[in-house]
Short mmCIF file of C-alpha atoms and ligand atoms in Angstrom, two decimals:
data_model
loop_
_atom_site.label_atom_id
_atom_site.label_comp_id
_atom_site.label_asym_id
_atom_site.label_seq_id
_atom_site.Cartn_x
_atom_site.Cartn_y
_atom_site.Cartn_z
CA VAL A 1 12.21 62.61 275.61
CA GLU A 2 13.35 62.29 279.24
CA PHE A 3 16.47 63.64 280.83
CA PRO A 4 18.90 60.83 281.52
CA ASP A 5 18.47 59.39 284.99
CA ASP A 6 21.59 60.95 286.43
CA GLU A 7 21.32 63.63 289.11
CA ARG A 8 24.63 65.36 288.38
CA LEU A 9 23.87 65.49 284.68
CA ARG A 10 20.53 67.13 285.48
CA VAL A 11 22.33 69.78 287.56
CA VAL A 12 24.69 70.65 284.68
CA LEU A 13 21.88 70.78 282.15
CA SER A 14 19.81 73.18 284.19
CA ALA A 15 22.91 75.32 284.88
CA LEU A 16 23.30 75.59 281.09
CA ARG A 17 19.57 76.27 280.67
CA VAL A 18 19.18 73.24 278.44
CA SER A 19 15.80 71.54 278.35
CA PRO A 20 14.93 67.95 277.34
CA GLU A 21 13.46 68.99 273.96
CA ASP A 22 16.89 70.30 272.96
CA LEU A 23 18.38 66.80 272.85
CA LEU A 24 20.04 66.15 269.47
CA GLY A 25 21.49 62.76 270.17
CA HIS A 26 23.82 60.69 272.30
CA GLY A 27 26.48 58.07 271.88
CA GLY A 28 29.29 56.35 273.70
CA GLU A 29 30.91 59.65 274.61
CA ALA A 30 28.31 62.24 275.36
CA TRP A 31 24.78 63.63 275.48
CA VAL A 32 24.43 66.38 272.89
CA TYR A 33 21.90 69.26 273.23
CA ALA A 34 21.19 72.23 270.98
CA LEU A 35 22.10 75.65 272.37
CA GLY A 36 20.09 77.77 269.99
CA ASP A 37 20.70 77.55 266.24
CA ARG A 38 24.44 78.06 266.29
CA HIS A 39 25.86 75.92 269.09
CA VAL A 40 25.51 72.58 270.83
CA VAL A 41 26.66 71.44 274.23
CA ARG A 42 28.24 68.02 274.59
CA LEU A 43 27.83 66.69 278.13
CA LEU A 44 30.58 64.16 278.46
CA HIS A 45 30.03 60.83 280.17
CA GLU A 46 32.04 60.14 283.34
CA GLY A 47 35.71 59.54 282.62
CA GLN A 48 35.95 62.11 279.78
CA ASP A 49 37.71 65.35 280.65
CA GLY A 50 38.89 68.70 279.28
CA VAL A 51 42.34 67.40 278.36
CA THR A 52 40.86 64.73 276.09
CA ILE A 53 38.63 67.31 274.39
CA ARG A 54 41.65 69.59 273.73
CA LEU A 55 43.73 66.74 272.28
CA ARG A 56 40.89 65.75 269.96
CA GLN A 57 40.34 69.34 268.90
CA ALA A 58 44.05 69.73 268.05
CA LEU A 59 43.72 66.65 265.82
CA VAL A 60 40.63 68.09 264.12
CA GLU A 61 42.44 71.42 263.50
CA GLU A 62 45.31 69.51 261.91
CA LEU A 63 42.91 67.55 259.68
CA ARG A 64 41.07 70.74 258.71
CA SER A 65 44.29 72.64 257.90
CA GLY A 66 44.52 71.18 254.40
CA GLY A 67 40.83 71.83 253.62
CA ALA A 68 37.96 69.40 254.14
CA PRO A 69 35.04 68.42 251.85
CA PHE A 70 32.61 68.43 254.82
CA ASP A 71 32.31 70.09 258.22
CA LEU A 72 34.27 68.75 261.17
CA PRO A 73 33.56 69.33 264.89
CA GLU A 74 34.67 72.68 266.26
CA VAL A 75 35.07 73.27 269.98
CA VAL A 76 34.26 76.83 271.08
CA ASP A 77 34.67 76.40 274.83
CA VAL A 78 35.27 73.74 277.45
CA GLY A 79 33.99 73.82 281.02
CA GLU A 80 33.11 71.83 284.08
CA VAL A 81 30.14 71.97 286.44
CA ASP A 82 30.13 69.85 289.57
CA GLY A 83 32.88 67.57 288.26
CA ARG A 84 31.10 67.02 284.96
CA TRP A 85 32.91 68.19 281.79
CA PHE A 86 31.14 69.74 278.85
CA ALA A 87 32.17 71.26 275.53
CA ILE A 88 30.38 74.00 273.62
CA GLU A 89 30.70 73.28 269.90
CA ARG A 90 29.51 74.93 266.74
CA ARG A 91 26.17 73.45 265.63
CA LEU A 92 26.69 71.71 262.31
CA MET A 93 24.14 71.55 259.52
CA GLY A 94 22.28 68.37 258.68
CA VAL A 95 20.58 65.47 260.43
CA ARG A 96 22.15 62.14 261.38
CA LEU A 97 22.87 60.32 258.12
CA MET A 98 21.15 57.31 259.67
CA ASP A 99 17.89 59.28 260.06
CA GLN A 100 18.22 60.82 256.60
CA LEU A 101 18.70 57.35 255.10
CA ALA A 102 15.51 56.12 256.75
CA ALA A 103 13.60 59.05 255.22
CA LEU A 104 14.72 58.41 251.62
CA GLU A 105 13.91 55.77 249.04
CA GLY A 106 14.79 54.81 245.49
CA HIS A 107 17.53 56.62 243.61
CA GLU A 108 18.08 59.27 246.30
CA ARG A 109 18.59 56.58 248.91
CA ASP A 110 21.15 54.76 246.75
CA LEU A 111 22.92 58.06 246.21
CA LEU A 112 23.15 58.75 249.95
CA VAL A 113 24.70 55.31 250.55
CA GLU A 114 27.29 56.08 247.85
CA ARG A 115 28.00 59.51 249.31
CA HIS A 116 28.36 57.91 252.76
CA LEU A 117 31.13 55.64 251.44
CA ASP A 118 32.63 58.52 249.40
CA ALA A 119 32.83 60.56 252.61
CA ALA A 120 34.41 57.64 254.50
CA ALA A 121 37.03 57.35 251.75
CA LEU A 122 37.64 61.13 251.73
CA LEU A 123 38.55 60.99 255.43
CA GLY A 124 41.82 59.44 254.30
CA THR A 125 42.66 62.53 252.24
CA LEU A 126 42.51 64.93 255.21
CA HIS A 127 45.84 66.40 256.22
CA LEU A 128 47.78 64.34 258.76
CA SER A 129 51.46 65.13 259.29
CA PRO A 130 53.74 62.05 259.33
CA ARG A 131 53.85 60.38 262.73
CA GLY A 132 56.54 57.77 262.15
CA TRP A 133 54.23 55.05 263.48
CA TYR A 134 50.86 53.45 262.80
CA GLY A 135 48.17 53.45 265.46
CA GLU A 136 46.04 55.45 267.84
CA LEU A 137 46.34 59.22 267.52
CA VAL A 138 44.85 60.57 270.76
CA ALA A 139 43.89 57.56 272.89
CA GLY A 140 44.92 57.60 276.55
CA ASP A 141 47.14 54.52 276.45
CA PRO A 142 47.71 54.31 272.69
CA VAL A 143 48.40 51.10 270.76
CA ARG A 144 51.08 51.95 268.17
CA SER A 145 53.46 50.01 265.95
CA ALA A 146 56.15 50.52 263.32
CA THR A 147 53.89 48.78 260.76
CA TRP A 148 50.15 48.86 260.01
CA LEU A 149 49.82 45.10 260.34
CA GLY A 150 51.66 45.39 263.65
CA TYR A 151 49.02 47.84 264.87
CA LEU A 152 46.16 45.65 263.57
CA ARG A 153 47.59 42.60 265.36
CA GLU A 154 48.27 44.38 268.64
CA ARG A 155 44.90 46.18 268.71
CA ALA A 156 42.97 42.96 268.06
CA ALA A 157 45.09 41.14 270.66
CA VAL A 158 44.54 43.78 273.37
CA SER A 159 40.80 44.03 272.69
CA LEU A 160 40.23 40.27 272.61
CA ARG A 161 42.33 39.71 275.74
CA GLN A 162 40.26 42.23 277.70
CA SER A 163 36.97 40.97 276.30
CA THR A 164 34.85 37.98 277.38
CA PRO A 165 36.71 34.66 277.93
CA SER A 166 34.77 33.02 275.08
CA LEU A 167 36.72 35.22 272.64
CA HIS A 168 40.17 34.40 274.04
CA ALA A 169 40.59 31.46 271.65
CA ILE A 170 40.48 33.76 268.59
CA ASN A 171 43.87 34.35 267.00
CA PRO A 172 44.38 38.14 266.57
CA THR A 173 47.33 37.68 264.17
CA GLU A 174 45.16 35.72 261.74
CA LEU A 175 42.48 38.45 261.86
CA ALA A 176 45.06 41.17 261.15
CA ASP A 177 47.01 39.30 258.49
CA ALA A 178 43.86 38.74 256.41
CA LEU A 179 43.95 42.50 255.72
CA PRO A 180 46.45 44.25 253.40
CA ASP A 181 49.43 46.12 254.84
CA ALA A 182 49.66 49.89 254.29
CA THR A 183 52.63 51.83 252.99
CA ILE A 184 51.59 55.46 253.45
CA PRO A 185 49.97 56.22 256.80
CA ALA A 186 46.78 58.27 256.48
CA PHE A 187 43.97 59.39 258.77
CA VAL A 188 41.50 56.61 259.65
CA HIS A 189 38.39 57.44 261.72
CA LEU A 190 37.38 53.82 262.39
CA ASP A 191 33.89 54.79 263.60
CA ALA A 192 32.61 56.58 260.48
CA PHE A 193 29.20 54.89 260.59
CA ALA A 194 25.84 56.43 259.65
CA GLY A 195 25.34 57.74 263.22
CA ASN A 196 28.57 59.74 263.09
CA MET A 197 27.85 61.63 259.87
CA LEU A 198 25.34 64.41 259.23
CA ALA A 199 23.52 64.79 255.91
CA THR A 200 21.05 67.03 254.10
CA ARG A 201 19.05 64.89 251.68
CA THR A 202 21.78 63.16 249.61
CA ALA A 203 24.72 65.35 250.65
CA VAL A 204 27.04 64.51 253.54
CA THR A 205 27.50 67.75 255.48
CA ALA A 206 29.68 66.70 258.44
CA VAL A 207 31.65 63.89 260.05
CA LEU A 208 31.51 63.72 263.86
CA ASP A 209 33.19 61.88 266.72
CA ILE A 210 36.75 62.37 265.52
CA GLY A 211 39.39 61.21 267.97
CA PRO A 212 38.25 58.44 270.31
CA THR A 213 38.97 55.68 267.80
CA SER A 214 41.10 57.58 265.25
CA VAL A 215 44.36 56.10 263.99
CA SER A 216 47.18 56.75 261.58
CA GLY A 217 46.89 53.86 259.14
CA ASP A 218 45.36 52.44 255.98
CA SER A 219 42.70 54.81 254.64
CA ARG A 220 40.97 51.94 252.82
CA LEU A 221 39.66 50.75 256.19
CA ASP A 222 37.12 53.60 256.60
CA PRO A 223 35.00 52.85 253.49
CA LEU A 224 35.28 49.13 254.29
CA ALA A 225 34.14 49.82 257.86
CA ALA A 226 31.26 52.01 256.65
CA ALA A 227 30.00 49.06 254.57
CA VAL A 228 30.53 46.65 257.49
CA TYR A 229 28.52 48.94 259.82
CA LEU A 230 25.69 49.15 257.23
CA SER A 231 25.63 45.34 257.14
CA ALA A 232 25.11 45.02 260.91
CA PRO A 233 21.48 45.52 262.07
CA GLN A 234 22.65 46.23 265.66
CA ILE A 235 24.67 49.19 264.33
CA THR A 236 22.46 50.45 261.48
CA PRO A 237 18.94 49.08 262.04
CA VAL A 238 17.49 51.20 259.21
CA ALA A 239 19.79 49.76 256.53
CA THR A 240 18.16 47.46 253.97
CA SER A 241 19.67 44.65 251.90
CA ARG A 242 19.49 47.04 248.95
CA ASP A 243 21.60 49.61 250.87
CA LEU A 244 24.19 46.91 251.46
CA ASP A 245 24.12 45.95 247.75
CA VAL A 246 24.83 49.57 246.85
CA ALA A 247 27.69 49.68 249.35
CA MET A 248 29.15 46.43 248.02
CA SER A 249 29.00 47.78 244.45
CA TRP A 250 30.87 50.84 245.69
CA LEU A 251 33.56 48.60 247.22
CA ARG A 252 33.74 46.54 244.01
CA SER A 253 34.30 49.67 241.89
CA ALA A 254 37.00 50.81 244.31
CA GLY A 255 38.73 47.42 244.16
CA LEU A 256 38.09 46.79 247.85
CA VAL A 257 35.39 44.13 247.92
CA GLU A 258 37.76 41.26 248.71
CA TRP A 259 38.65 42.94 252.02
CA PHE A 260 35.03 43.26 253.24
CA ALA A 261 34.90 39.94 255.13
CA PRO A 262 38.38 40.30 256.70
CA ALA A 263 37.52 43.89 257.72
CA LYS A 264 34.28 42.70 259.33
CA CYS A 265 36.15 40.09 261.40
CA TRP A 266 38.89 42.48 262.53
CA LEU A 267 36.31 45.18 263.41
CA ALA A 268 34.33 42.63 265.45
CA ALA A 269 37.48 42.01 267.49
CA PHE A 270 38.19 45.76 267.70
CA TRP A 271 34.71 46.48 269.11
CA SER A 272 34.64 43.39 271.38
CA LEU A 273 36.13 45.55 274.13
CA ARG A 274 34.33 48.86 273.91
CA GLY A 275 30.79 50.06 273.36
CA ARG A 276 29.95 52.75 270.83
N1 ADP B 301 28.15 69.86 266.31
C1 ADP B 301 26.98 69.22 266.16
N2 ADP B 301 25.97 69.78 265.47
C2 ADP B 301 24.79 69.15 265.34
N3 ADP B 301 24.50 67.94 265.87
C3 ADP B 301 25.46 67.32 266.57
C4 ADP B 301 26.75 67.92 266.76
N4 ADP B 301 27.51 67.08 267.50
C5 ADP B 301 26.73 66.01 267.76
N5 ADP B 301 25.49 66.14 267.22
C6 ADP B 301 24.37 65.18 267.33
O1 ADP B 301 24.56 64.41 268.50
C7 ADP B 301 24.77 63.02 268.20
C8 ADP B 301 25.89 62.45 269.08
O2 ADP B 301 27.07 63.16 268.82
P1 ADP B 301 28.50 62.45 268.71
O3 ADP B 301 29.51 63.51 268.48
O4 ADP B 301 28.46 61.35 267.72
O5 ADP B 301 28.61 61.90 270.20
P2 ADP B 301 29.11 60.50 270.76
O6 ADP B 301 30.59 60.67 270.84
O7 ADP B 301 28.50 60.38 272.11
O8 ADP B 301 28.68 59.44 269.80
C9 ADP B 301 25.09 62.98 266.73
O9 ADP B 301 24.65 61.79 266.13
C10 ADP B 301 24.34 64.19 266.18
O10 ADP B 301 23.01 63.85 265.93
MG1 MG B 302 28.77 59.32 267.85
#
């Protein structure tokens, strides 16, 4: 494992006495390194700052306040070295669900896929006080609407408009209106894929990356999205056709299978703008 090719990042890492072997993972937001057994340091990419971390942490505290069936991120401290922001967080138990999935087979593997979708569905039961609108909870320039379908339309429209010209012909209203409307707004993570959950064998131990994409909306979208992300080799290369079958059976039992294709189309528009 090499340090990322970024001089300022290297300076921060050595100031924190972090070495390359401590790398736990990275994503669209940060490089994450172990700080002993009990903490991690998240080195944020350019453009992320302390204010954003605090807003996200306040959201996580709110979600945790009613009890949670798995661990959620916990910020211990926030700092800045040479213009680069970092957060010290509690180290959570488990390995990336994606890596755990790759290491299992047979019944245990099927079980982990089911628990992955269970966990995605449980996200919608976390405590979220009424907001009076549907849409983005902590985004910088949030897309919000009086109705869920209004949010879905506007989000798809904004993303497609800012994406490559070849996608401008797609009608965002059609994408949104193929999904059901929601009556009670609930917490929706929107990026609860196998790289943003931790697991120990067949148990989901934590859900990460809460905030950047999170919305107040229809909680059915998270298990649908988890199945969509399993079905996409670019997102979950380790997933097999059997894993997808298990996920589709889960959706069928939950009465959600008819929304899989519409969810996949809307999510494609949603992600057309940003990288993970
Ligand atoms: N608190 C934590 N405890 C243990 N591992 C973590 C923790 N936070 C992140 N990681 C590891 O780092 C990876 C990237 O973290 P994540 O929060 O998803 O960052 P990003 O926002 O960049 O995607 C995760 O997939 C996980 O392997
Ligand atoms: Mg992530």
